[in-house]
Amino acid sequence: EVQLVDSGGGLVKPGGSLRLSCAGSGFTFYSVGMNWVRQAPGKGLEWVSSISSASSYIYYADSLEGRFTISRDNAKNSLYLQMNSLRAEDTAVYYCARSAPGSNRIDYWGQGTLVTVSS
Amino acid sequence: DIQMTQSPSTLSASVGDRVTITCRASQSVSSWLAWYQQKPGKAPNLLIYKASTLETGVPSRFSGSGSGTEFTLTISSLQPDDFATYYCQQYNTYPLTFGGGTKVEIK
């Protein structure tokens, strides 16, 4: 069974940093792309970033303005999102999500971790 | 960036109704379109990919159609478990983009 467990969310002050983690199990983690998608309170889904299986290709939403960095450690079956210079508008539930093998489509999602940026 | 526009944003329907949600892309995404269902406080769940392919385990009352820039999600006979918010998403090119969502409410 595919499982994605997100962690690392919490309350952070504007300008602060946070690192999210996602642990994958039940599939060959090193063979698939991974993604982060966020959802602000009461709003829709917003794609944040994607990384290919071997980290060769990385994509970011323009709205992030270079503040976030996605990475992965295939030896640990883990995905990360380093978030710097956080703003109030980054407040959201952040979901780790798997790309289907050989595709860009997202087929499995983690449970989400809440990031709140507030003073 | 490819903009995805869903309509309607809210839909009121009764159990047993046939429901159709539309998704339009600002440029062609071929058939690289997915539909997700999301219930409050939960992660989204993949229903359909490649515009019309039903994900394993998804009830057959869900169907998708379209290609290029116009897509539809149809629920043939709405069930109590189907009251949720539905999102389309194109995965033809980066950045991946989602529609704004359609909330299906009880009439």
Short mmCIF file of C-alpha atoms in Angstrom, two decimals, chain A residues 39 43-45 47 50 59 95 103-107 109-110, chain B residues 1 36 38 42-44 46 49 87 89 91 94-96 98:
data_model
loop_
_atom_site.label_atom_id
_atom_site.label_comp_id
_atom_site.label_asym_id
_atom_site.label_seq_id
_atom_site.Cartn_x
_atom_site.Cartn_y
_atom_site.Cartn_z
CA GLN A 39 -3.92 24.65 0.02
CA LYS A 43 -8.99 27.97 -0.88
CA GLY A 44 -8.17 25.69 -3.78
CA LEU A 45 -5.15 23.58 -4.58
CA TRP A 47 1.05 23.31 -7.09
CA SER A 50 8.13 18.93 -8.44
CA TYR A 59 10.34 22.83 -11.10
CA TYR A 95 0.72 18.04 0.79
CA SER A 103 3.90 10.28 -15.75
CA ASN A 104 3.53 13.79 -14.37
CA ARG A 105 0.08 13.11 -12.96
CA ILE A 106 -0.30 12.98 -9.20
CA ASP A 107 -1.80 9.71 -8.02
CA TRP A 109 -1.23 12.28 -1.61
CA GLY A 110 0.04 12.55 1.95
CA ASP B 1 1.22 29.27 -17.67
CA TYR B 36 -9.66 14.85 -8.09
CA GLN B 38 -11.60 16.32 -1.99
CA LYS B 42 -8.83 15.31 3.74
CA ALA B 43 -6.27 15.05 0.97
CA PRO B 44 -7.52 14.96 -2.62
CA LEU B 46 -7.54 10.85 -7.88
CA TYR B 49 -6.59 10.67 -15.51
CA TYR B 87 -10.73 19.82 -9.04
CA GLN B 89 -5.60 19.60 -13.12
CA TYR B 91 -0.23 17.84 -16.29
CA TYR B 94 4.96 22.77 -15.91
CA PRO B 95 3.83 24.61 -13.95
CA LEU B 96 1.13 22.09 -13.14
CA PHE B 98 -5.44 23.27 -11.01
#
